[in-house]
Structures are given as structure tokens and as C-alpha cells.
GROMACS .gro file of C-alpha atoms in nm:
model
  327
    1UNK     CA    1  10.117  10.083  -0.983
    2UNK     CA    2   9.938  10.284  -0.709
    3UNK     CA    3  10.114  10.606  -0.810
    4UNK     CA    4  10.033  10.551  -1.192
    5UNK     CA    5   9.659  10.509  -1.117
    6UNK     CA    6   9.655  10.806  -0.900
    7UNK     CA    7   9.841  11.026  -1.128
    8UNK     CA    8   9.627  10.909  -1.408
    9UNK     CA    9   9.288  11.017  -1.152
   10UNK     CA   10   9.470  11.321  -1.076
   11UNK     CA   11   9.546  11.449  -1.443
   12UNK     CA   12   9.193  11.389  -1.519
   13UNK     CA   13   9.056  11.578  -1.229
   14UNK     CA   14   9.264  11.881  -1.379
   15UNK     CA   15   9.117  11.857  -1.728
   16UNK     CA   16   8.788  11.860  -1.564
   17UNK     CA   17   8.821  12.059  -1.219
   18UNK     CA   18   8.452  12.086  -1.214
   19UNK     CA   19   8.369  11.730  -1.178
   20UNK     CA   20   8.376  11.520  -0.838
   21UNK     CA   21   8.604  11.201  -0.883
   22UNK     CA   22   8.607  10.890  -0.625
   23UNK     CA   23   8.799  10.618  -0.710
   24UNK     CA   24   8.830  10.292  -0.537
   25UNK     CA   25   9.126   9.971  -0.598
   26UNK     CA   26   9.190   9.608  -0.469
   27UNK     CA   27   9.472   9.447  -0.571
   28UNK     CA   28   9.575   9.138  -0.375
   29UNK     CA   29   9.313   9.200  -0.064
   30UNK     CA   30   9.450   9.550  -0.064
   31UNK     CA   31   9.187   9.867  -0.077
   32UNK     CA   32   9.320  10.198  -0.215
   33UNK     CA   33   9.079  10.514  -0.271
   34UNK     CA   34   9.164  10.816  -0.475
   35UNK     CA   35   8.889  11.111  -0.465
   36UNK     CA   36   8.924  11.453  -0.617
   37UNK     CA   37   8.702  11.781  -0.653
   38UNK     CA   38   8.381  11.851  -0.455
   39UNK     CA   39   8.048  11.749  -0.353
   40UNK     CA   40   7.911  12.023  -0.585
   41UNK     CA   41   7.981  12.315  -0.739
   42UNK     CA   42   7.845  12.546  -0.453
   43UNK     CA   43   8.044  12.464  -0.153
   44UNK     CA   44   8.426  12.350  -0.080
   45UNK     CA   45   8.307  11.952   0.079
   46UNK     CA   46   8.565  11.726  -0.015
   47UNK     CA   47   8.482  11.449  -0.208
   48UNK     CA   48   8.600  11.140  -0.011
   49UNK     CA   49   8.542  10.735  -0.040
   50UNK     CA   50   8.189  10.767   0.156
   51UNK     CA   51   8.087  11.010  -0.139
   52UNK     CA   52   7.713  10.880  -0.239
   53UNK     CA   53   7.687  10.863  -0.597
   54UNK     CA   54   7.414  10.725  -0.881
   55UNK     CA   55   7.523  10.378  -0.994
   56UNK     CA   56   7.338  10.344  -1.286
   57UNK     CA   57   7.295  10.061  -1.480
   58UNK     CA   58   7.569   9.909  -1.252
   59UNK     CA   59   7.227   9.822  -1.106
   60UNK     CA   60   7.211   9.567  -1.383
   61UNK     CA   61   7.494   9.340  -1.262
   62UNK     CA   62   7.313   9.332  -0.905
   63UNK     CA   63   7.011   9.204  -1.023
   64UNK     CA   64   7.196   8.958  -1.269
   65UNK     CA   65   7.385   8.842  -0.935
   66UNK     CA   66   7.056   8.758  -0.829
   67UNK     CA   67   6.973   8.558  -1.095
   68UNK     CA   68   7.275   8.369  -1.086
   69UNK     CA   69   7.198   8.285  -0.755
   70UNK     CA   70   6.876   8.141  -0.784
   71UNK     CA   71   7.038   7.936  -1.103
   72UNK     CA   72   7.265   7.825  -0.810
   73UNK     CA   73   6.951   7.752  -0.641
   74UNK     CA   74   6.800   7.553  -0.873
   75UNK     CA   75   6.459   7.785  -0.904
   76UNK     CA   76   6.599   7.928  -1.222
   77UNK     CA   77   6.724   7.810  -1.559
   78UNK     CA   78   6.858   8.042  -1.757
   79UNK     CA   79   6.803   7.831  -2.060
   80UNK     CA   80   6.447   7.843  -2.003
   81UNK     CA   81   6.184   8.066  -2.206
   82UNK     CA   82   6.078   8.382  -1.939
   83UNK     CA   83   5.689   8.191  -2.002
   84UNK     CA   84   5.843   7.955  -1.681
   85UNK     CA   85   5.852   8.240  -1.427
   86UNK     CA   86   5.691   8.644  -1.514
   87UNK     CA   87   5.413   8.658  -1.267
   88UNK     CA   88   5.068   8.565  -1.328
   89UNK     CA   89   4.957   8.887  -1.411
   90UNK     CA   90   5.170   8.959  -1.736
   91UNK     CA   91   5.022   8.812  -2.048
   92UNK     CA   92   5.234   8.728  -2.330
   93UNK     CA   93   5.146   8.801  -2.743
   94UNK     CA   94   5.117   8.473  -2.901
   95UNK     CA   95   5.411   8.578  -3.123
   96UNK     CA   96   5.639   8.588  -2.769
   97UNK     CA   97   5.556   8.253  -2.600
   98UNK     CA   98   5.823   8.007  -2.541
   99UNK     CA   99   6.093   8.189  -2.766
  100UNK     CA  100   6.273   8.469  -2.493
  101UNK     CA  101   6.537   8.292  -2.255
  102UNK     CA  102   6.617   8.430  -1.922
  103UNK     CA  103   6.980   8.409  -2.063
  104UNK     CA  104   6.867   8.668  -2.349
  105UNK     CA  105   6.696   8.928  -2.097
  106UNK     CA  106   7.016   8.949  -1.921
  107UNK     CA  107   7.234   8.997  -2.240
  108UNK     CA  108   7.054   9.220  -2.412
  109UNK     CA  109   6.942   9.022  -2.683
  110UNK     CA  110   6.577   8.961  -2.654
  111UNK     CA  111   6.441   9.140  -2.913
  112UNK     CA  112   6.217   9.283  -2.694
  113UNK     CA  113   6.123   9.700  -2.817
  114UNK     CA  114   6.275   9.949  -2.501
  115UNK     CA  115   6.081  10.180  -2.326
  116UNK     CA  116   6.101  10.509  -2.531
  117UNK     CA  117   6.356  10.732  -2.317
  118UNK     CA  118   6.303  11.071  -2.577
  119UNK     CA  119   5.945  11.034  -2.479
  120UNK     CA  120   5.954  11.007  -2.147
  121UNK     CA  121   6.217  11.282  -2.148
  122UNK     CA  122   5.952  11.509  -2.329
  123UNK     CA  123   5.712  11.412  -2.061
  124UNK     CA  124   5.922  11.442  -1.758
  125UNK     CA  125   6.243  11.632  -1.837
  126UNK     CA  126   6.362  11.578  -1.440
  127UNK     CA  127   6.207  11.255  -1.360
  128UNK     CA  128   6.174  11.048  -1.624
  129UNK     CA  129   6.198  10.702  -1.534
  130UNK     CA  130   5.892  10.808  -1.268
  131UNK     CA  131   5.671  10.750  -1.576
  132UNK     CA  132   5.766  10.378  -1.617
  133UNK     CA  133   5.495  10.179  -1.553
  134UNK     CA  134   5.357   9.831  -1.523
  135UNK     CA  135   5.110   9.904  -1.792
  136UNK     CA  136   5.367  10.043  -1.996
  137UNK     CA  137   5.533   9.689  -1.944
  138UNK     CA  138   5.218   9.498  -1.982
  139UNK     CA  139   5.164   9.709  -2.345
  140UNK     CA  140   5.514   9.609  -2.447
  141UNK     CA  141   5.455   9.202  -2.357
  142UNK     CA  142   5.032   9.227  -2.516
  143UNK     CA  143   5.127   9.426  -2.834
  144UNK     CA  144   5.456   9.264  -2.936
  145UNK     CA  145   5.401   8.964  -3.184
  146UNK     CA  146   5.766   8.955  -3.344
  147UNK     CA  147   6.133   9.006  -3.263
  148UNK     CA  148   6.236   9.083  -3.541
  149UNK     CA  149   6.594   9.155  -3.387
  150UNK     CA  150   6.614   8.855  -3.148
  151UNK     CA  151   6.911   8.734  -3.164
  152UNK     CA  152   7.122   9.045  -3.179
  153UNK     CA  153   7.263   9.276  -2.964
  154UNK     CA  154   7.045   9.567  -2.821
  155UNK     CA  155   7.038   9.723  -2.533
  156UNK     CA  156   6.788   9.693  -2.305
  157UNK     CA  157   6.625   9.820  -2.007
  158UNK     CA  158   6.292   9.627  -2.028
  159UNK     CA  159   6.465   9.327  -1.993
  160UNK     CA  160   6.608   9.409  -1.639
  161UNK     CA  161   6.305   9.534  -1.538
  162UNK     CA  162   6.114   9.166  -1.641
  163UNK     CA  163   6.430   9.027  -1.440
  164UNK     CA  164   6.324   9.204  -1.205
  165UNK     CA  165   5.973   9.097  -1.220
  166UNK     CA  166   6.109   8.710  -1.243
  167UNK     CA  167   6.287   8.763  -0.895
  168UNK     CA  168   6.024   8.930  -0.731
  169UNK     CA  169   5.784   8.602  -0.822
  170UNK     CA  170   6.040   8.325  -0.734
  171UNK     CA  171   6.128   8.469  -0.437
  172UNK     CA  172   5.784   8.616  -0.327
  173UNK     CA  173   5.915   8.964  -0.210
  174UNK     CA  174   5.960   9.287  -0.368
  175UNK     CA  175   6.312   9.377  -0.536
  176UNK     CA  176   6.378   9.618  -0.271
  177UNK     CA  177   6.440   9.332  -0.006
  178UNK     CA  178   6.534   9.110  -0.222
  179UNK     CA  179   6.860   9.304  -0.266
  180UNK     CA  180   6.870   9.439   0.064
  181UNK     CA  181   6.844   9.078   0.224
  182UNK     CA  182   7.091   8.894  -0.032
  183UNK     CA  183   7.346   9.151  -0.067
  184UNK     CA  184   7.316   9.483   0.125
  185UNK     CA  185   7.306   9.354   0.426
  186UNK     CA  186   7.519   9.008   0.387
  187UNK     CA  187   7.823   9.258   0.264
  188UNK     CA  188   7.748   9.519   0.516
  189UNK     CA  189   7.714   9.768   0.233
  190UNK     CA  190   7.480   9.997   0.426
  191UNK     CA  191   7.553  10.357   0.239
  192UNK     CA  192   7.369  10.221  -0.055
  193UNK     CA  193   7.102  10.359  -0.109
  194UNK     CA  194   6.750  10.261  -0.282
  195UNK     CA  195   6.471  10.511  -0.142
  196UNK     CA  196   6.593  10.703   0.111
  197UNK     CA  197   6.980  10.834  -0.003
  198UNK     CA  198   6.930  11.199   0.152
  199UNK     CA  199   7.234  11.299   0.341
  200UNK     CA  200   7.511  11.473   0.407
  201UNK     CA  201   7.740  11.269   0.204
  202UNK     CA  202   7.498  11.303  -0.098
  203UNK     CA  203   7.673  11.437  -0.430
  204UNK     CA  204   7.502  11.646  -0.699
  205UNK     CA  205   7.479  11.563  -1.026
  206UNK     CA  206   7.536  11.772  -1.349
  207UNK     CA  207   7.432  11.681  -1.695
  208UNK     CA  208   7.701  11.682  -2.000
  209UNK     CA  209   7.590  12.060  -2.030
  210UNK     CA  210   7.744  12.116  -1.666
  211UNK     CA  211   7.391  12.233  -1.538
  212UNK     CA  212   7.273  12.075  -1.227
  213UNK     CA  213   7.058  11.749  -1.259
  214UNK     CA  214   6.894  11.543  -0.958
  215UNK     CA  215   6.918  11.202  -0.878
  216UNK     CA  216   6.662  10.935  -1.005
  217UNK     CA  217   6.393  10.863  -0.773
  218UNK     CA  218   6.316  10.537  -0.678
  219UNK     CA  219   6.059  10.367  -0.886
  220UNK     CA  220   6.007  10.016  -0.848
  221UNK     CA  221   5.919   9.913  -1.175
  222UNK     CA  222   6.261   9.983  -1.292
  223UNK     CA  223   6.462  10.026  -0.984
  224UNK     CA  224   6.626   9.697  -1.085
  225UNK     CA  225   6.767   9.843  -1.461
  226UNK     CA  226   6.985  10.085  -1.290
  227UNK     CA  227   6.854  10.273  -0.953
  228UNK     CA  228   7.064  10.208  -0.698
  229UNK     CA  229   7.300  10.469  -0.524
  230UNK     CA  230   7.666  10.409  -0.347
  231UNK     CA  231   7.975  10.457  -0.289
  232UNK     CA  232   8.338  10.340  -0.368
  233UNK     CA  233   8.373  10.223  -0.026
  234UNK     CA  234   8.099   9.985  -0.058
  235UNK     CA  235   8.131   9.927  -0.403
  236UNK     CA  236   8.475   9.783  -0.319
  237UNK     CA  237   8.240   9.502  -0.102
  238UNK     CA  238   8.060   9.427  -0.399
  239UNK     CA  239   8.367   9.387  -0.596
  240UNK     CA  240   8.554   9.135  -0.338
  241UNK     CA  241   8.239   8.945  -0.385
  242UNK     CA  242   8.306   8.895  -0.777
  243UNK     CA  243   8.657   8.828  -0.698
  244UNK     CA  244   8.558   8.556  -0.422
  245UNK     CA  245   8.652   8.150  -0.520
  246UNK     CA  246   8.420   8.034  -0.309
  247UNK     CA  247   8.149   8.260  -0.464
  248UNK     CA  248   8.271   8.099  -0.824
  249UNK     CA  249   7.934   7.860  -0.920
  250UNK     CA  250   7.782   8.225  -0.919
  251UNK     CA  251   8.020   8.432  -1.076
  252UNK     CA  252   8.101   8.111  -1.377
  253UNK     CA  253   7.716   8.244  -1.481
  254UNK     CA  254   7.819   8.613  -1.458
  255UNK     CA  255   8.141   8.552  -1.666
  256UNK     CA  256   8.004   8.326  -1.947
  257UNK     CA  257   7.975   8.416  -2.312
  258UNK     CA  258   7.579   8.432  -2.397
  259UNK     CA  259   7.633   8.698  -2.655
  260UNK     CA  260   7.950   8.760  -2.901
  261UNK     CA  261   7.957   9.004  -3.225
  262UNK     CA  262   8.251   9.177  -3.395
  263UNK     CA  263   8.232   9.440  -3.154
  264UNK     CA  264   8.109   9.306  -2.812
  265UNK     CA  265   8.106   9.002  -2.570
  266UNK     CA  266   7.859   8.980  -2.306
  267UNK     CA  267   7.811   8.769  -1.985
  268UNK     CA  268   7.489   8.847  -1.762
  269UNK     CA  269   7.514   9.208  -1.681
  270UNK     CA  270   7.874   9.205  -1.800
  271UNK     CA  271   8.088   9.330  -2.070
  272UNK     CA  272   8.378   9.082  -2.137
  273UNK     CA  273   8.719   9.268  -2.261
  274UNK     CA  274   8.995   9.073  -2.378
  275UNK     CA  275   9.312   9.181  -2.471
  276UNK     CA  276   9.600   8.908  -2.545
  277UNK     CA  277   9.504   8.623  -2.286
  278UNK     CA  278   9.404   8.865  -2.023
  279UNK     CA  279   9.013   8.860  -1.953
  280UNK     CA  280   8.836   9.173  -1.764
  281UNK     CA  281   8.513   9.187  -1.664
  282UNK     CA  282   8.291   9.552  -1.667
  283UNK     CA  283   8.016   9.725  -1.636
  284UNK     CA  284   7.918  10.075  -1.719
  285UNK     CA  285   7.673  10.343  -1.535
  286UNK     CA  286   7.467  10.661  -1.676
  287UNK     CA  287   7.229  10.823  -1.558
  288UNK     CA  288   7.154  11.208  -1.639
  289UNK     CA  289   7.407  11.330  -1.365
  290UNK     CA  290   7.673  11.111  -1.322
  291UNK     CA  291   7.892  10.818  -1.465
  292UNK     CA  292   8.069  10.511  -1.328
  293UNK     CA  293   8.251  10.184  -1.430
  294UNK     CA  294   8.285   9.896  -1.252
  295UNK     CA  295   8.588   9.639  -1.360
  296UNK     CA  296   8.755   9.353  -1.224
  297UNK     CA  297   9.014   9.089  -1.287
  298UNK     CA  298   8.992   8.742  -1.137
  299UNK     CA  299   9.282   8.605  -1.247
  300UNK     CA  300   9.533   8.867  -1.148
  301UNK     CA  301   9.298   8.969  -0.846
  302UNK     CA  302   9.232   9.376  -0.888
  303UNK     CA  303   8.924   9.547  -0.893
  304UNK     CA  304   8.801   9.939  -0.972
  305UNK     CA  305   8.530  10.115  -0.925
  306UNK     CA  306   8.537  10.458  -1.073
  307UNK     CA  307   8.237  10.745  -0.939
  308UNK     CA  308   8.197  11.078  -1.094
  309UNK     CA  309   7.983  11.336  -1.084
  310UNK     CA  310   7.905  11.444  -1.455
  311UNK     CA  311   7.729  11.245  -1.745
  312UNK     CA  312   8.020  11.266  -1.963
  313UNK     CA  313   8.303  11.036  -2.051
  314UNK     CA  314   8.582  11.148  -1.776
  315UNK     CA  315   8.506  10.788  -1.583
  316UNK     CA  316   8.557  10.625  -1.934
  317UNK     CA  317   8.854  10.792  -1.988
  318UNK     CA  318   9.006  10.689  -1.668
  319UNK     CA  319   8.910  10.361  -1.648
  320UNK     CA  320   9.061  10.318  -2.017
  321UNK     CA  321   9.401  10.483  -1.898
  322UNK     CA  322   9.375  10.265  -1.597
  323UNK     CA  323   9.362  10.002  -1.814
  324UNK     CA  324   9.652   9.987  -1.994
  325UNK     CA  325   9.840   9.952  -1.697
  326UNK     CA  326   9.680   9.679  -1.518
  327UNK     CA  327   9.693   9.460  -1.804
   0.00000   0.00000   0.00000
């Protein structure tokens, strides 16, 4: 199985020699990482398992871990309208009181309208998520007075980012420490990165166009939608953490249905794949630079987390190869 995946990675790094691939496995307790190509496109570094990449919206399933947790607690219920816990200082429209359920934030099915990324594109080609605001959030919450799509499936960054928000007012900190304190630290994951990722292990990032694109700065608004930076040696941590038993109470909430069309099944931060009785759990990442999936397997015990170094589908594509053969 080993040599499969890697010869899988390995074709793919051929059909795109460009891009920087890091790859890391468990199966059975056992770690394996695969890493191909370069730091950038201007110098010969190696790629290797210490690699810091953008996670993306991988971010999500963090902050839904920390949801679960304060379920576990008993400070949440994620039947319970979002009225129960946003801070004091957002007012809802009359037209959103007592109808949006923490459960619908986290699978995308609020209703709630998404920041406008096109816009803030137009306004800050480089940096755009440094123009999300809490005004901009406040506007969304005052001037809403129908969800006219509740219900359904759309994806959502706003609702992260009041997630967010509902953490940083049960818990009385700021997300930053929040995650730092609950799972950075706790799993010893101490390459990833929130504000400071500078370094010498730092990739680049190039759009789908190949040209070069920075990293996302940290902005706290909606760091927890999908700012985070790691690696696949880390990531692996994270990952033996969603396969742990005795971590189950949590991960049950993770791995729940709370959304189901013809096309898609969703837990809290997760995508739910099944194929034939087998059940695999995955999330995606994009940002402007790079793209990563995150996937795991509780029942036959394996875990991936795929880095690369290009917004395009290559981490897709492997994962989807991959697939076929664990399953």
C-alpha cells in the first residue's frame, strides 16, 4: 500500500514538476511522509515533512473541534439558536432571532449571505481577507431580515467566523489562544503557525496561473474560517487526534449527519464520503496559493494529509487516486 500511494504522489509530481508536494500517512499508529519538488520556484530547497504550508479552510474543522468540545462541556448546544451565545455587541435583524442553530453555522446551511470575495478581491488583490471586518459582520447580522436559503447547502465563511465569535465569548479569550491552549500546545504541534509563520521552512505559494501569490495574513476576524498554517508533520498530530477512541464523545459531533442532499453529506467542518459500507471523513483547503485535503478513516485506522503548493486541483487529484486504494 505504501508503494502505491507513493507512486501515485510521485506520478503527480511529474505532471506538475512545478508544484511542491508533502504528503503525510497513518495507518495502524504508523507515520509515512512522501514530499516532492521545492520550496519555490527560485531555489533547489527540498520540500520535506516540516514544509510550512497554508491550511485553508482546514481551519474550519479546528474551530468545529472546538465547538465540539465545549458541547462536551456542556457550555454549548448545538441545537440551540446562535441568539444563546454571539457576544453582546452583535445585534441581530428581527427576521434572524431564534431561527440559526449553532449546528447550521457549522454545516453550512444557515442561510446567512457570505462576505463578497470578488469585492474584496477588487479592493485588495494580495490581501483580501485583511478587509474583513467586524462591521462588515455586524452589517451582515443588522441588515439581514430573511434566509431565504436556510435550510440548504451553501457555503460559508461567515458562519466560521460567528463560530468563532461564539468561542471567543464562552470561553472569554481571543481565538488565537483559544486554539493555541486547546490544541497547539496539548498536541505539541508547534510549526503551526497563526501570526508569526516567517521562516526558513516557509513555502511560496503560486496561484492557478503559476504566478507567485503570498500567504494570508492573519486577521482575527476570520482567522478561524481558514488561517492557519502547518505542516504534514503536525498535521499528522491533528489527525491521530480524530482517530483517538478516547477522544470519541468529540469526534461522534464531528462525524454526525447535520446536512444531506443528492450531492453532499456534512458533519461539523466535515465532508462525509461513503462508498459501499466504508465511511471517510474530509476536509478541503484553498487559499490563493496553495491546496490541501485532510481525510481519515476510523474504522480501518488511516489518515492523509495532502500539502501543495499551487491553487489548483493536483491535491484533489491525489487524494482521489489515493482513494481508491484505501477503500
Amino acid at each position: 500500500m505504501i508503494t502505491k500511494i507513493d507512486s501515485i504522489i510521485k506520478v503527480n509530481s511529474n505532471l506538475n514538476q512545478k508544484i511542491g508536494i508533502s504528503v503525510g500517512f497513518i495507518k495502524n499508529n504508523e507515520e509515512h511522509f512522501f514530499n516532492y519538488g521545492n520550496l519555490n520556484r527560485t531555489d533547489s530547497t527540498k520540500i520535506s515533512q516540516n514544509s510550512i504550508f497554508e491550511i485553508g479552510s482546514i481551519t474550519k474543522l479546528f474551530t468545529a473541534h472546538l465547538i465540539a468540545r465545549q458541547v462536551e462541556l456542556g457550555k454549548i448546544d448545538l441545537d440551540n439558536t446562535i441568539d444563546d451565545y454571539l457576544p453582546p455587541f452583535f445585534e441581530l435583524n428581527t427576521g434572524l432571532q431564534n431561527k440559526i442553530k449553532v449546528s447550521d453555522l457549522a454545516s453550512h446551511q444557515s442561510g446567512l449571505p457570505d462576505f463578497n470575495f470578488q469585492e474584496l478581491m477588487e479592493v485588495n488583490p494580495k490581501q483580501p481577507l485583511n478587509e474583513v471586518t467586524k462591521e462588515m459582520v455586524d452589517s451582515v447580522l443588522m441588515n439581514t431580515s430573511n434566509l431565504k436559503s436556510y435550510g440548504s447547502y451553501q457555503y460559508s465563511n461567515i458562519s466560521y467566523v460567528l463560530l468563532g465569535y461564539i468561542l471567543e465569548n464562552i470561553v472569554q479569550d481571543n481565538y488565537e489562544n483559544i486554539i493555541k491552549n486547546n490544541i497547539l500546545i496539548p498536541l505539541n504541534m508547534s510549526k503551526t503557525k497563526t501570526l508569526d509563520y516567517a521562516g526558513n521552512e516557509v513555502t511560496m505559494g503560486y496561484n492557478a496561473q503559476g504566478e507567485l501569490q503570498d500567504f494570508f495574513n492573519w486577521n482575527s476576524v476570520i482567522a478561524p474560517a481558514g488561517l492557519l498554517k502547518s505542516n504534514a508533520t503536525d498535521m499528522l498530530k491533528f489527525i491521530r487526534l480524530l482517530l483517538k477512541p478516547n477522544n470519541q464523545a468529540i469526534n461522534n459531533q464531528l462525524e454526525s449527519t447535520y446536512f444531506k442532499n443528492t450531492f453532499i453529506e456534512l458533519g461539523l467542518g466535515l465532508n462525509i464520503l461513503r462508498e459501499n459500507d466504508t465511511v471517510v471523513f474530509a476536509k478541503t483547503g484553498d487559499t490563493l496559493g496553495q491546496s490541501c485535503v485532510l481525510a481519515y478513516n476510523p474504522e480501518k485506522e488511516w489518515g492523509i494529509i495532502i500539502l501543495t503548493n499551487q491553487a489548483n486541483r493536483t491535491a484533489n487529484e491525489i487524494f482521489n487516486q489515493i482513494f481508491d486504494i484505501l477503500n
